[in-house]
């Protein structure tokens, strides 16, 4: 290239005609293979003065519009130096703008071309402009371009017509799309597929199928459109039938089927299809990760994510968002930190959903200060970031911090989402702040016009029950505009157990059983109420009712993450490889608890047996096994983190408080209700109930 840039001195002398200079210049320009070489030729053209020749400057500008030869900004700066660009220069820049997702700028440039230059619309720039209108959903502007095409005699051009069919289809004006389609004399595959795509996206799958059946020929995209349409509509059997008939299956069709199976909840079929794919792309992996996560199969979602990494995959924001949600579901802090490090290392922006999921992840893993640190570091916070942080404070019972952040959000002029009020009410509930809870429940309606959902009512009922306002809680339930769910009735029943209200407790238990006859918790709580006042006949009747209805108590299960592995414990578990060490530690814990004055609380044990048998049943609850494992394997300075599938019982709550003092450690337990932070013999939450 260096030799080419040093032509004979006579080639570009002032005495040579411009036509000769440009004649020699174009072969030189065609030899450029890299942005550096192009800039060298560009510099030489400026130095010799031939850049100002219209054919030269326009051609240079056109080459810069190739994405491989320079940035869009540089291409635009070169274009702006041309006094009168020709059609090639205008068209090339318009196309680059549309392709680089700057369609609005492309439309403005097209308008400038029409009003301030001698260039005219042609069958190259009109399809590009129509494509830009489609990307923007600019129906009115697209119709204007359509009119211009008709006025200039280009309305019958096949490229223009095909672009118009695609445009009207993407703008959901299927009537006009069909009208243009019917006028196309020589319909190609792109035109057929564009109209079918419009009908598929609008949900009119029957019309799309009719068009598909009428097509003179089909390609892989045609088949994939129909398969995707049936999958999204939930007609997975029809989608599979077409998939099996598809002559050559492309990755788009495979992905559509996987998405459809996941949407239906058929994890097995989705997995089998995924494993049999001849090739996978990022969408394939994301469909599996996201599908598992949305179905609550968090462990499987993380397994696919790690397999993706192991096979050399490079995750995008969608992959990371789903992985973080799965981590949140399992409260696996170590995994979450690994993903956070990857996000930081690769410079992903936290100003969108990814930042929200990070805040949620740290909050749900018990690291509320890490969540707040992420929140503070995000410069341009959106409503979702504020809401996630308020929810985080709420689930940790930090009502005052949630309220303070809510007030700051108001000062910023942000209109709160209804979810923010769930965070506030949840925080007030766990902190026992009744007046504040009532205030924000009313503020939501009076100032922001947000009608409470069943979740808001659930938080208010929970708050009232925690402080013993059972009659008021019952009145709130009676006045709800929607049917109370099981969680609300269970909150009322829990309050009745704590404050011993048989009448309301029986009503609540009956309502729970009507919604879910297998809800063990309702039998346990009502039995506790009867037992607390000595109604043993009623306890026996409940046990008989449970036996008759086949109701079995859901086994407690606790999870611990250690050294990248998940350790699972159930009540009386003897399957763990370290069981001998664990039970030795349990005996030590029992002795030290006794010395500390521990007295078992058997009020929540559903056993009509001797007291010593109840105590033995409590002794091997899953969270105690998990604590013993942690004390054996983890550093004393690190918090012990445990996730439990059920609500922590009163006795285990008291035991964990004592153990945090005995072993001088911090213990964080996330049960199915909230977080419990135990430190120095105390807990951050209200009295447990």
CSV table of N, CA and C in Angstrom, one decimal, residues 490-570:
chain,number,residue,atom,x,y,z
A,490,UNK,N,-53.5,-17.0,56.1
A,490,UNK,CA,-52.4,-17.6,56.9
A,490,UNK,C,-51.9,-16.5,57.8
A,491,UNK,N,-51.8,-15.3,57.4
A,491,UNK,CA,-51.3,-14.2,58.2
A,491,UNK,C,-52.2,-14.0,59.4
A,492,UNK,N,-53.5,-14.0,59.1
A,492,UNK,CA,-54.6,-13.9,60.1
A,492,UNK,C,-54.5,-15.1,61.1
A,493,UNK,N,-54.3,-16.2,60.6
A,493,UNK,CA,-54.2,-17.4,61.4
A,493,UNK,C,-53.0,-17.4,62.3
A,494,UNK,N,-51.9,-16.9,61.8
A,494,UNK,CA,-50.7,-16.8,62.6
A,494,UNK,C,-50.9,-15.8,63.7
A,495,UNK,N,-51.5,-14.7,63.4
A,495,UNK,CA,-51.8,-13.7,64.5
A,495,UNK,C,-52.7,-14.3,65.5
A,496,UNK,N,-53.7,-15.1,65.1
A,496,UNK,CA,-54.6,-15.8,66.1
A,496,UNK,C,-53.8,-16.8,67.0
A,497,UNK,N,-52.8,-17.4,66.4
A,497,UNK,CA,-52.0,-18.4,67.2
A,497,UNK,C,-51.2,-17.6,68.3
A,498,UNK,N,-50.6,-16.5,67.8
A,498,UNK,CA,-49.8,-15.7,68.7
A,498,UNK,C,-50.6,-15.1,69.9
A,499,UNK,N,-51.8,-14.5,69.5
A,499,UNK,CA,-52.6,-13.8,70.5
A,499,UNK,C,-53.8,-14.6,70.9
A,500,UNK,N,-53.8,-15.9,70.6
A,500,UNK,CA,-54.8,-16.9,71.1
A,500,UNK,C,-56.3,-16.4,70.9
A,501,UNK,N,-56.7,-16.4,69.6
A,501,UNK,CA,-58.1,-16.0,69.3
A,501,UNK,C,-58.7,-17.2,68.5
A,502,UNK,N,-59.5,-18.0,69.3
A,502,UNK,CA,-60.0,-19.2,68.7
A,502,UNK,C,-61.0,-19.0,67.6
A,503,UNK,N,-61.9,-18.0,67.9
A,503,UNK,CA,-63.0,-17.8,66.9
A,503,UNK,C,-62.5,-17.4,65.6
A,504,UNK,N,-61.7,-16.3,65.5
A,504,UNK,CA,-61.1,-15.8,64.3
A,504,UNK,C,-60.2,-16.9,63.7
A,505,UNK,N,-59.4,-17.6,64.5
A,505,UNK,CA,-58.5,-18.6,64.1
A,505,UNK,C,-59.2,-19.7,63.3
A,506,UNK,N,-60.4,-20.2,63.9
A,506,UNK,CA,-61.1,-21.2,63.2
A,506,UNK,C,-61.6,-20.7,61.8
A,507,UNK,N,-62.1,-19.5,61.8
A,507,UNK,CA,-62.5,-18.9,60.5
A,507,UNK,C,-61.4,-18.9,59.5
A,508,UNK,N,-60.2,-18.4,59.9
A,508,UNK,CA,-59.1,-18.3,59.0
A,508,UNK,C,-58.6,-19.7,58.5
A,509,UNK,N,-58.6,-20.6,59.5
A,509,UNK,CA,-58.1,-22.0,59.1
A,509,UNK,C,-59.1,-22.6,58.1
A,510,UNK,N,-60.4,-22.4,58.3
A,510,UNK,CA,-61.4,-22.9,57.4
A,510,UNK,C,-61.2,-22.3,56.0
A,511,UNK,N,-60.9,-21.0,56.0
A,511,UNK,CA,-60.8,-20.3,54.7
A,511,UNK,C,-59.5,-20.8,53.9
A,512,UNK,N,-58.5,-21.1,54.7
A,512,UNK,CA,-57.2,-21.6,54.1
A,512,UNK,C,-57.5,-23.0,53.5
A,513,UNK,N,-58.2,-23.9,54.3
A,513,UNK,CA,-58.4,-25.3,53.8
A,513,UNK,C,-59.3,-25.3,52.6
A,514,UNK,N,-60.3,-24.3,52.5
A,514,UNK,CA,-61.1,-24.2,51.3
A,514,UNK,C,-60.3,-23.9,50.1
A,515,UNK,N,-59.3,-23.1,50.3
A,515,UNK,CA,-58.4,-22.7,49.1
A,515,UNK,C,-57.4,-23.8,48.8
A,516,UNK,N,-56.9,-24.5,49.8
A,516,UNK,CA,-55.9,-25.5,49.6
A,516,UNK,C,-56.1,-26.6,50.7
A,517,UNK,N,-56.9,-27.7,50.4
A,517,UNK,CA,-57.1,-28.7,51.4
A,517,UNK,C,-55.8,-29.3,52.0
A,518,UNK,N,-54.7,-29.2,51.2
A,518,UNK,CA,-53.5,-29.9,51.6
A,518,UNK,C,-52.5,-28.9,52.4
A,519,UNK,N,-53.0,-27.7,52.7
A,519,UNK,CA,-52.2,-26.7,53.4
A,519,UNK,C,-51.9,-27.2,54.9
A,520,UNK,N,-50.8,-27.8,55.1
A,520,UNK,CA,-50.4,-28.3,56.4
A,520,UNK,C,-50.3,-27.2,57.4
A,521,UNK,N,-49.8,-26.1,57.0
A,521,UNK,CA,-49.6,-25.0,58.0
A,521,UNK,C,-50.9,-24.6,58.7
A,522,UNK,N,-52.0,-24.6,58.1
A,522,UNK,CA,-53.3,-24.2,58.7
A,522,UNK,C,-53.6,-25.2,59.9
A,523,UNK,N,-53.4,-26.5,59.6
A,523,UNK,CA,-53.7,-27.5,60.7
A,523,UNK,C,-52.7,-27.3,61.9
A,524,UNK,N,-51.4,-27.0,61.5
A,524,UNK,CA,-50.4,-26.9,62.6
A,524,UNK,C,-50.8,-25.7,63.5
A,525,UNK,N,-51.1,-24.5,62.8
A,525,UNK,CA,-51.4,-23.3,63.6
A,525,UNK,C,-52.7,-23.4,64.4
A,526,UNK,N,-53.7,-24.0,63.8
A,526,UNK,CA,-55.0,-24.1,64.6
A,526,UNK,C,-54.8,-25.1,65.7
A,527,UNK,N,-54.0,-26.2,65.5
A,527,UNK,CA,-53.7,-27.1,66.6
A,527,UNK,C,-53.0,-26.4,67.7
A,528,UNK,N,-52.0,-25.6,67.3
A,528,UNK,CA,-51.3,-24.8,68.4
A,528,UNK,C,-52.2,-23.9,69.2
A,529,UNK,N,-53.2,-23.3,68.5
A,529,UNK,CA,-54.2,-22.5,69.3
A,529,UNK,C,-55.0,-23.4,70.2
A,530,UNK,N,-55.5,-24.5,69.8
A,530,UNK,CA,-56.2,-25.4,70.7
A,530,UNK,C,-55.4,-25.9,71.8
A,531,UNK,N,-54.1,-26.3,71.5
A,531,UNK,CA,-53.2,-26.8,72.5
A,531,UNK,C,-52.9,-25.8,73.6
A,532,UNK,N,-52.8,-24.5,73.2
A,532,UNK,CA,-52.4,-23.5,74.1
A,532,UNK,C,-53.5,-23.2,75.2
A,533,UNK,N,-54.7,-23.6,74.9
A,533,UNK,CA,-55.8,-23.4,75.9
A,533,UNK,C,-56.3,-24.8,76.4
A,534,UNK,N,-55.6,-25.9,76.0
A,534,UNK,CA,-55.9,-27.2,76.6
A,534,UNK,C,-57.1,-27.9,75.9
A,535,UNK,N,-57.4,-27.5,74.7
A,535,UNK,CA,-58.5,-28.2,74.0
A,535,UNK,C,-58.0,-29.4,73.2
A,536,UNK,N,-57.6,-30.4,74.0
A,536,UNK,CA,-56.9,-31.6,73.4
A,536,UNK,C,-57.8,-32.4,72.5
A,537,UNK,N,-59.1,-32.4,72.8
A,537,UNK,CA,-60.0,-33.2,71.9
A,537,UNK,C,-60.0,-32.5,70.5
A,538,UNK,N,-60.0,-31.2,70.5
A,538,UNK,CA,-59.9,-30.6,69.2
A,538,UNK,C,-58.6,-30.9,68.4
A,539,UNK,N,-57.6,-31.0,69.2
A,539,UNK,CA,-56.3,-31.3,68.6
A,539,UNK,C,-56.4,-32.7,67.9
A,540,UNK,N,-57.0,-33.6,68.6
A,540,UNK,CA,-57.1,-35.0,68.1
A,540,UNK,C,-58.0,-35.0,66.9
A,541,UNK,N,-59.1,-34.3,66.9
A,541,UNK,CA,-59.9,-34.2,65.7
A,541,UNK,C,-59.2,-33.6,64.5
A,542,UNK,N,-58.3,-32.7,64.7
A,542,UNK,CA,-57.5,-32.1,63.6
A,542,UNK,C,-56.6,-33.1,63.0
A,543,UNK,N,-56.0,-33.9,63.9
A,543,UNK,CA,-55.0,-35.0,63.5
A,543,UNK,C,-55.8,-36.0,62.7
A,544,UNK,N,-57.0,-36.3,63.1
A,544,UNK,CA,-57.8,-37.3,62.4
A,544,UNK,C,-58.2,-36.8,61.0
A,545,UNK,N,-58.6,-35.5,61.0
A,545,UNK,CA,-58.9,-34.9,59.7
A,545,UNK,C,-57.8,-34.8,58.8
A,546,UNK,N,-56.6,-34.6,59.3
A,546,UNK,CA,-55.4,-34.6,58.4
A,546,UNK,C,-55.1,-36.0,57.9
A,547,UNK,N,-55.3,-37.0,58.7
A,547,UNK,CA,-55.1,-38.4,58.3
A,547,UNK,C,-56.1,-38.8,57.2
A,548,UNK,N,-57.4,-38.4,57.5
A,548,UNK,CA,-58.5,-38.8,56.5
A,548,UNK,C,-58.3,-38.1,55.2
A,549,UNK,N,-57.8,-36.9,55.2
A,549,UNK,CA,-57.7,-36.1,53.9
A,549,UNK,C,-56.3,-36.3,53.3
A,550,UNK,N,-55.5,-37.2,53.9
A,550,UNK,CA,-54.2,-37.5,53.3
A,550,UNK,C,-53.2,-36.3,53.4
A,551,UNK,N,-53.4,-35.4,54.4
A,551,UNK,CA,-52.5,-34.2,54.5
A,551,UNK,C,-51.2,-34.6,55.2
A,552,UNK,N,-50.1,-34.3,54.5
A,552,UNK,CA,-48.8,-34.6,55.1
A,552,UNK,C,-48.1,-33.3,55.3
A,553,UNK,N,-47.4,-33.2,56.4
A,553,UNK,CA,-46.6,-32.0,56.7
A,553,UNK,C,-45.4,-31.9,55.7
A,554,UNK,N,-45.3,-30.8,55.1
A,554,UNK,CA,-44.2,-30.6,54.2
A,554,UNK,C,-42.9,-30.6,54.9
A,555,UNK,N,-41.9,-31.4,54.5
A,555,UNK,CA,-40.6,-31.5,55.3
A,555,UNK,C,-39.8,-30.2,55.2
A,556,UNK,N,-39.3,-29.8,56.3
A,556,UNK,CA,-38.4,-28.6,56.3
A,556,UNK,C,-37.1,-28.9,55.5
A,557,UNK,N,-36.7,-28.0,54.8
A,557,UNK,CA,-35.4,-28.2,54.0
A,557,UNK,C,-34.6,-26.9,54.1
A,558,UNK,N,-33.3,-27.0,54.4
A,558,UNK,CA,-32.4,-25.8,54.5
A,558,UNK,C,-31.3,-26.0,53.6
A,559,UNK,N,-30.9,-24.9,52.9
A,559,UNK,CA,-29.8,-25.0,52.0
A,559,UNK,C,-28.6,-24.1,52.5
A,560,UNK,N,-27.4,-24.5,52.2
A,560,UNK,CA,-26.2,-23.8,52.5
A,560,UNK,C,-25.3,-23.8,51.3
A,561,UNK,N,-24.7,-22.7,50.9
A,561,UNK,CA,-23.8,-22.7,49.8
A,561,UNK,C,-22.4,-22.6,50.4
A,562,UNK,N,-21.5,-23.5,50.0
A,562,UNK,CA,-20.1,-23.6,50.5
A,562,UNK,C,-19.2,-24.1,49.4
A,563,UNK,N,-18.2,-23.3,49.1
A,563,UNK,CA,-17.1,-23.7,48.2
A,563,UNK,C,-17.7,-24.0,46.8
A,564,UNK,N,-18.7,-23.2,46.4
A,564,UNK,CA,-19.3,-23.4,45.1
A,564,UNK,C,-20.3,-24.6,45.0
A,565,UNK,N,-20.6,-25.2,46.1
A,565,UNK,CA,-21.6,-26.3,46.1
A,565,UNK,C,-22.7,-26.0,47.0
A,566,UNK,N,-23.9,-26.6,46.7
A,566,UNK,CA,-25.1,-26.4,47.5
A,566,UNK,C,-25.3,-27.6,48.4
A,567,UNK,N,-25.3,-27.4,49.7
A,567,UNK,CA,-25.6,-28.5,50.7
A,567,UNK,C,-27.0,-28.4,51.2
A,568,UNK,N,-27.7,-29.5,51.1
A,568,UNK,CA,-29.1,-29.5,51.4
A,568,UNK,C,-29.4,-30.4,52.6
A,569,UNK,N,-30.2,-30.0,53.6
A,569,UNK,CA,-30.5,-30.7,54.8
A,569,UNK,C,-32.0,-30.8,55.0
A,570,UNK,N,-32.5,-31.9,55.4
A,570,UNK,CA,-33.9,-32.1,55.8
A,570,UNK,C,-33.9,-32.6,57.3
